[in-house]
Amino acid sequence: MKLLLSGGGSEKDSRLLDELLVDLIPDRKDLLYIPLAMDKSKYKDCYSWMTKTLESLKFGPERIVMWTGLENKEYKDIKNFGAIYIGGGNTFRLLYLLRKTKFDKILIKYAQNNGIIYGGSAGAIILGGDIMTSANTDKNEVNLKNTIGLNLINGYSIWCHYHKDDKNKILNYIKQAKAPVIALREKTGIFVTDNKIKVVGFESLTIFFKNEELTFHPNKSIRFPLRKDGKSKR
């Protein structure tokens, strides 16, 4: 499993994570782009943004395939893509559509078979334990009842667009959810494998637990599970 999670900043903010994505995609393999967290009217602009961003990294638009619907898709339809990029927008809408089409299960299988998934903002949050971390910024207009995400990150939930004023909100969330939170600043990204997180970006990563918070600087690697003294298990 290889997951890349972006805190939701600008193209410049995620540049180092985007570079890593392009380096990881095997030669002659395409990228699948899923913009479904956004309103349908914005799909064209989303595609233009995606192609412009990756073309600056020498990854041509001919290798980017955008899906604007997930109905009747199966694992065989995605298994040969070099990576899957799930864009930002409304997190509740995104998870609702993934679950409605059962594409959430397909993504989990893809990840478990050593697939590469990049999540930006909402796309990152749905990869974690519970998407209620997005309730501060996103409206649940689809009336989603089950907010459990794909839970691919050892039980951690993801908080994007993090800044220090969010601390009390995160601690209140942890009290209710009883689960730790990985807080991503807009200039912070992480690269997650089965047992490790590497901080990729221009700002530090903060992980919140019930009674403590830990900060890790760019290029720091952290192994699961973390011990209570704040050090990663070796």
mmCIF file of C-alpha atoms in Angstrom:
data_model
loop_
_atom_site.group_PDB
_atom_site.id
_atom_site.type_symbol
_atom_site.label_atom_id
_atom_site.label_comp_id
_atom_site.label_asym_id
_atom_site.label_seq_id
_atom_site.Cartn_x
_atom_site.Cartn_y
_atom_site.Cartn_z
ATOM 1 C CA MET A 1 0.000 0.000 0.000
ATOM 2 C CA LYS A 2 1.212 3.466 -0.910
ATOM 3 C CA LEU A 3 -0.884 6.494 0.097
ATOM 4 C CA LEU A 4 -0.051 10.155 -0.490
ATOM 5 C CA LEU A 5 -2.131 12.641 1.503
ATOM 6 C CA SER A 6 -2.098 16.384 0.914
ATOM 7 C CA GLY A 7 -3.218 19.008 3.424
ATOM 8 C CA GLY A 8 -5.215 20.798 0.754
ATOM 9 C CA GLY A 9 -3.103 23.788 -0.192
ATOM 10 C CA SER A 10 -2.204 25.256 -3.556
ATOM 11 C CA GLU A 11 -0.215 23.698 -6.378
ATOM 12 C CA LYS A 12 2.945 25.252 -4.900
ATOM 13 C CA ASP A 13 2.093 23.952 -1.423
ATOM 14 C CA SER A 14 1.855 20.331 -2.592
ATOM 15 C CA ARG A 15 4.740 20.474 -5.070
ATOM 16 C CA LEU A 16 7.019 18.040 -3.214
ATOM 17 C CA LEU A 17 4.219 15.510 -2.747
ATOM 18 C CA ASP A 18 3.226 15.834 -6.415
ATOM 19 C CA GLU A 19 6.832 15.204 -7.429
ATOM 20 C CA LEU A 20 6.841 12.044 -5.325
ATOM 21 C CA LEU A 21 3.621 10.877 -6.967
ATOM 22 C CA VAL A 22 5.072 11.264 -10.456
ATOM 23 C CA ASP A 23 8.254 9.440 -9.397
ATOM 24 C CA LEU A 24 6.221 6.519 -8.026
ATOM 25 C CA ILE A 25 4.013 5.961 -11.090
ATOM 26 C CA PRO A 26 5.540 3.220 -13.247
ATOM 27 C CA ASP A 27 6.557 4.084 -16.787
ATOM 28 C CA ARG A 28 3.840 3.593 -19.400
ATOM 29 C CA LYS A 29 1.120 3.551 -16.736
ATOM 30 C CA ASP A 30 -1.689 6.096 -16.595
ATOM 31 C CA LEU A 31 -3.132 8.082 -13.691
ATOM 32 C CA LEU A 32 -6.828 7.834 -12.851
ATOM 33 C CA TYR A 33 -8.241 11.162 -11.646
ATOM 34 C CA ILE A 34 -11.488 11.217 -9.629
ATOM 35 C CA PRO A 35 -12.909 14.750 -9.049
ATOM 36 C CA LEU A 36 -16.265 13.666 -7.586
ATOM 37 C CA ALA A 37 -15.941 15.674 -4.374
ATOM 38 C CA MET A 38 -16.552 18.750 -6.525
ATOM 39 C CA ASP A 39 -19.794 19.849 -8.147
ATOM 40 C CA LYS A 40 -20.305 18.486 -11.665
ATOM 41 C CA SER A 41 -20.135 21.986 -13.115
ATOM 42 C CA LYS A 42 -16.486 22.211 -12.049
ATOM 43 C CA TYR A 43 -15.194 18.960 -13.549
ATOM 44 C CA LYS A 44 -13.803 20.654 -16.652
ATOM 45 C CA ASP A 45 -11.867 23.160 -14.541
ATOM 46 C CA CYS A 46 -10.669 20.327 -12.299
ATOM 47 C CA TYR A 47 -9.244 18.479 -15.282
ATOM 48 C CA SER A 48 -7.511 21.606 -16.550
ATOM 49 C CA TRP A 49 -5.958 22.164 -13.128
ATOM 50 C CA MET A 50 -4.809 18.562 -12.870
ATOM 51 C CA THR A 51 -3.218 18.446 -16.321
ATOM 52 C CA LYS A 52 -1.490 21.789 -15.794
ATOM 53 C CA THR A 53 -0.131 20.709 -12.392
ATOM 54 C CA LEU A 54 1.285 17.395 -13.562
ATOM 55 C CA GLU A 55 2.440 18.618 -16.962
ATOM 56 C CA SER A 56 4.787 20.983 -15.108
ATOM 57 C CA LEU A 57 6.330 17.805 -13.652
ATOM 58 C CA LYS A 58 6.773 16.211 -17.096
ATOM 59 C CA PHE A 59 3.690 13.996 -16.718
ATOM 60 C CA GLY A 60 1.680 14.550 -19.883
ATOM 61 C CA PRO A 61 -2.115 14.961 -20.120
ATOM 62 C CA GLU A 62 -2.313 11.918 -22.395
ATOM 63 C CA ARG A 63 -1.559 9.826 -19.294
ATOM 64 C CA ILE A 64 -4.375 11.307 -17.191
ATOM 65 C CA VAL A 65 -7.791 9.630 -17.334
ATOM 66 C CA MET A 66 -10.675 11.394 -15.544
ATOM 67 C CA TRP A 67 -13.782 9.532 -14.429
ATOM 68 C CA THR A 68 -16.888 11.616 -13.724
ATOM 69 C CA GLY A 69 -18.970 8.608 -12.673
ATOM 70 C CA LEU A 70 -18.272 5.350 -10.860
ATOM 71 C CA GLU A 71 -21.362 3.327 -11.685
ATOM 72 C CA ASN A 72 -20.701 -0.292 -12.714
ATOM 73 C CA LYS A 73 -16.966 0.025 -12.168
ATOM 74 C CA GLU A 74 -15.077 -3.062 -11.021
ATOM 75 C CA TYR A 75 -11.618 -3.770 -9.680
ATOM 76 C CA LYS A 76 -10.504 -4.969 -13.108
ATOM 77 C CA ASP A 77 -11.216 -1.467 -14.427
ATOM 78 C CA ILE A 78 -8.654 0.160 -12.136
ATOM 79 C CA LYS A 79 -6.034 -2.487 -11.404
ATOM 80 C CA ASN A 80 -3.783 -1.463 -14.291
ATOM 81 C CA PHE A 81 -3.655 2.243 -13.462
ATOM 82 C CA GLY A 82 -0.293 3.378 -12.121
ATOM 83 C CA ALA A 83 -1.994 5.522 -9.475
ATOM 84 C CA ILE A 84 -5.357 6.997 -8.480
ATOM 85 C CA TYR A 85 -5.736 10.667 -7.591
ATOM 86 C CA ILE A 86 -8.834 11.619 -5.539
ATOM 87 C CA GLY A 87 -9.381 15.357 -5.545
ATOM 88 C CA GLY A 88 -10.771 17.777 -2.993
ATOM 89 C CA GLY A 89 -14.197 19.312 -2.477
ATOM 90 C CA ASN A 90 -17.014 18.203 -0.197
ATOM 91 C CA THR A 91 -15.963 15.189 1.855
ATOM 92 C CA PHE A 92 -19.508 14.023 2.641
ATOM 93 C CA ARG A 93 -20.464 14.112 -1.035
ATOM 94 C CA LEU A 94 -17.353 12.148 -1.981
ATOM 95 C CA LEU A 95 -17.840 9.366 0.563
ATOM 96 C CA TYR A 96 -21.537 9.173 -0.276
ATOM 97 C CA LEU A 97 -20.769 8.585 -3.964
ATOM 98 C CA LEU A 98 -18.011 6.069 -3.226
ATOM 99 C CA ARG A 99 -20.280 4.079 -0.946
ATOM 100 C CA LYS A 100 -23.328 4.328 -3.242
ATOM 101 C CA THR A 101 -21.364 2.789 -6.119
ATOM 102 C CA LYS A 102 -19.431 0.392 -3.845
ATOM 103 C CA PHE A 103 -16.283 1.965 -5.228
ATOM 104 C CA ASP A 104 -14.982 2.348 -1.655
ATOM 105 C CA LYS A 105 -14.446 -1.411 -1.500
ATOM 106 C CA ILE A 106 -12.720 -1.347 -4.894
ATOM 107 C CA LEU A 107 -10.328 1.351 -3.680
ATOM 108 C CA ILE A 108 -9.520 -0.660 -0.560
ATOM 109 C CA LYS A 109 -8.699 -3.700 -2.682
ATOM 110 C CA TYR A 110 -6.545 -1.575 -4.974
ATOM 111 C CA ALA A 111 -4.619 -0.186 -1.985
ATOM 112 C CA GLN A 112 -4.168 -3.638 -0.480
ATOM 113 C CA ASN A 113 -2.676 -4.846 -3.761
ATOM 114 C CA ASN A 114 0.142 -2.305 -3.537
ATOM 115 C CA GLY A 115 -1.766 0.394 -5.410
ATOM 116 C CA ILE A 116 -0.842 4.063 -5.182
ATOM 117 C CA ILE A 117 -3.610 6.428 -4.040
ATOM 118 C CA TYR A 118 -3.179 10.190 -3.751
ATOM 119 C CA GLY A 119 -5.788 12.085 -1.752
ATOM 120 C CA GLY A 120 -6.036 15.870 -1.742
ATOM 121 C CA SER A 121 -8.081 17.436 1.095
ATOM 122 C CA ALA A 122 -11.428 15.576 0.906
ATOM 123 C CA GLY A 123 -9.633 12.838 -1.015
ATOM 124 C CA ALA A 124 -7.210 12.486 1.891
ATOM 125 C CA ILE A 125 -9.855 12.610 4.622
ATOM 126 C CA ILE A 126 -11.879 9.688 3.208
ATOM 127 C CA LEU A 127 -8.787 7.468 3.441
ATOM 128 C CA GLY A 128 -8.772 7.845 7.240
ATOM 129 C CA GLY A 129 -10.932 6.450 10.017
ATOM 130 C CA ASP A 130 -13.859 8.894 10.093
ATOM 131 C CA ILE A 131 -14.681 11.931 7.951
ATOM 132 C CA MET A 132 -16.322 13.960 10.725
ATOM 133 C CA THR A 133 -12.964 15.734 10.895
ATOM 134 C CA SER A 134 -14.282 17.683 7.890
ATOM 135 C CA ALA A 135 -17.515 18.816 9.561
ATOM 136 C CA ASN A 136 -15.886 22.119 10.491
ATOM 137 C CA THR A 137 -15.631 23.140 6.836
ATOM 138 C CA ASP A 138 -17.965 20.861 4.832
ATOM 139 C CA LYS A 139 -21.764 20.660 4.904
ATOM 140 C CA ASN A 140 -23.417 17.258 4.956
ATOM 141 C CA GLU A 141 -25.798 18.118 2.133
ATOM 142 C CA VAL A 142 -26.203 14.453 1.127
ATOM 143 C CA ASN A 143 -27.408 13.525 4.624
ATOM 144 C CA LEU A 144 -24.706 10.891 5.018
ATOM 145 C CA LYS A 145 -25.344 8.786 8.128
ATOM 146 C CA ASN A 146 -22.322 6.480 8.169
ATOM 147 C CA THR A 147 -19.217 8.677 8.259
ATOM 148 C CA ILE A 148 -16.645 5.903 8.592
ATOM 149 C CA GLY A 149 -13.935 6.329 5.964
ATOM 150 C CA LEU A 150 -11.876 3.719 4.151
ATOM 151 C CA ASN A 151 -9.770 3.407 7.328
ATOM 152 C CA LEU A 152 -6.483 2.672 5.581
ATOM 153 C CA ILE A 153 -4.224 4.457 8.092
ATOM 154 C CA ASN A 154 -4.074 2.311 11.215
ATOM 155 C CA GLY A 155 -7.224 3.806 12.742
ATOM 156 C CA TYR A 156 -6.104 7.447 12.433
ATOM 157 C CA SER A 157 -8.502 10.095 11.134
ATOM 158 C CA ILE A 158 -7.281 12.938 8.907
ATOM 159 C CA TRP A 159 -7.732 16.685 9.509
ATOM 160 C CA CYS A 160 -6.846 18.866 6.494
ATOM 161 C CA HIS A 161 -6.197 22.627 6.217
ATOM 162 C CA TYR A 162 -4.937 22.484 9.802
ATOM 163 C CA HIS A 163 -3.866 25.605 11.685
ATOM 164 C CA LYS A 164 -3.249 26.107 15.397
ATOM 165 C CA ASP A 165 -6.723 27.523 16.077
ATOM 166 C CA ASP A 166 -8.136 24.073 15.245
ATOM 167 C CA LYS A 167 -6.535 22.397 18.267
ATOM 168 C CA ASN A 168 -9.553 22.523 20.600
ATOM 169 C CA LYS A 169 -11.854 21.318 17.822
ATOM 170 C CA ILE A 170 -9.554 18.370 17.208
ATOM 171 C CA LEU A 171 -9.397 17.487 20.898
ATOM 172 C CA ASN A 172 -13.210 17.611 21.109
ATOM 173 C CA TYR A 173 -13.394 15.316 18.092
ATOM 174 C CA ILE A 174 -10.985 12.870 19.725
ATOM 175 C CA LYS A 175 -13.123 12.763 22.876
ATOM 176 C CA GLN A 176 -16.135 11.748 20.814
ATOM 177 C CA ALA A 177 -14.443 9.482 18.275
ATOM 178 C CA LYS A 178 -11.861 7.999 20.669
ATOM 179 C CA ALA A 179 -9.353 7.890 17.825
ATOM 180 C CA PRO A 180 -6.134 9.830 17.111
ATOM 181 C CA VAL A 181 -5.925 12.509 14.414
ATOM 182 C CA ILE A 182 -3.251 13.266 11.829
ATOM 183 C CA ALA A 183 -3.427 17.027 11.243
ATOM 184 C CA LEU A 184 -2.127 18.238 7.881
ATOM 185 C CA ARG A 185 -1.261 21.872 7.290
ATOM 186 C CA GLU A 186 -1.811 23.122 3.763
ATOM 187 C CA LYS A 187 1.907 22.920 3.051
ATOM 188 C CA THR A 188 2.205 19.464 4.593
ATOM 189 C CA GLY A 189 1.850 16.090 2.936
ATOM 190 C CA ILE A 190 2.518 12.545 4.066
ATOM 191 C CA PHE A 191 3.541 9.338 2.344
ATOM 192 C CA VAL A 192 1.998 6.333 4.078
ATOM 193 C CA THR A 193 3.003 2.723 3.615
ATOM 194 C CA ASP A 194 1.810 -0.294 5.596
ATOM 195 C CA ASN A 195 3.813 0.542 8.714
ATOM 196 C CA LYS A 196 5.329 3.981 8.205
ATOM 197 C CA ILE A 197 4.551 7.658 7.611
ATOM 198 C CA LYS A 198 7.032 10.018 5.987
ATOM 199 C CA VAL A 199 6.450 13.781 6.181
ATOM 200 C CA VAL A 200 6.687 15.312 2.698
ATOM 201 C CA GLY A 201 6.259 19.053 2.368
ATOM 202 C CA PHE A 202 7.283 22.472 3.643
ATOM 203 C CA GLU A 203 5.680 22.445 7.108
ATOM 204 C CA SER A 204 5.583 20.095 10.072
ATOM 205 C CA LEU A 205 3.065 17.352 10.764
ATOM 206 C CA THR A 206 1.093 17.185 14.017
ATOM 207 C CA ILE A 207 -0.508 14.025 15.388
ATOM 208 C CA PHE A 208 -3.053 14.428 18.185
ATOM 209 C CA PHE A 209 -3.923 11.858 20.833
ATOM 210 C CA LYS A 210 -6.270 12.181 23.796
ATOM 211 C CA ASN A 211 -3.642 13.593 26.136
ATOM 212 C CA GLU A 212 -0.762 14.684 23.916
ATOM 213 C CA GLU A 213 0.303 16.023 20.561
ATOM 214 C CA LEU A 214 3.428 15.148 18.617
ATOM 215 C CA THR A 215 5.134 17.242 15.948
ATOM 216 C CA PHE A 216 7.295 15.859 13.166
ATOM 217 C CA HIS A 217 9.313 17.948 10.731
ATOM 218 C CA PRO A 218 9.601 17.405 6.953
ATOM 219 C CA ASN A 219 11.510 14.280 5.883
ATOM 220 C CA LYS A 220 10.896 12.643 9.262
ATOM 221 C CA SER A 221 9.786 9.006 9.089
ATOM 222 C CA ILE A 222 7.450 7.624 11.765
ATOM 223 C CA ARG A 223 6.717 3.955 12.318
ATOM 224 C CA PHE A 224 3.408 2.567 13.552
ATOM 225 C CA PRO A 225 2.392 2.193 16.280
ATOM 226 C CA LEU A 226 3.571 5.235 18.236
ATOM 227 C CA ARG A 227 4.499 4.645 21.862
ATOM 228 C CA LYS A 228 2.977 6.834 24.579
ATOM 229 C CA ASP A 229 6.337 8.548 25.159
ATOM 230 C CA GLY A 230 5.999 10.025 21.673
ATOM 231 C CA LYS A 231 8.611 7.855 20.008
ATOM 232 C CA SER A 232 7.864 5.534 17.149
ATOM 233 C CA LYS A 233 8.303 1.845 17.610
ATOM 234 C CA ARG A 234 11.456 0.456 16.013
#
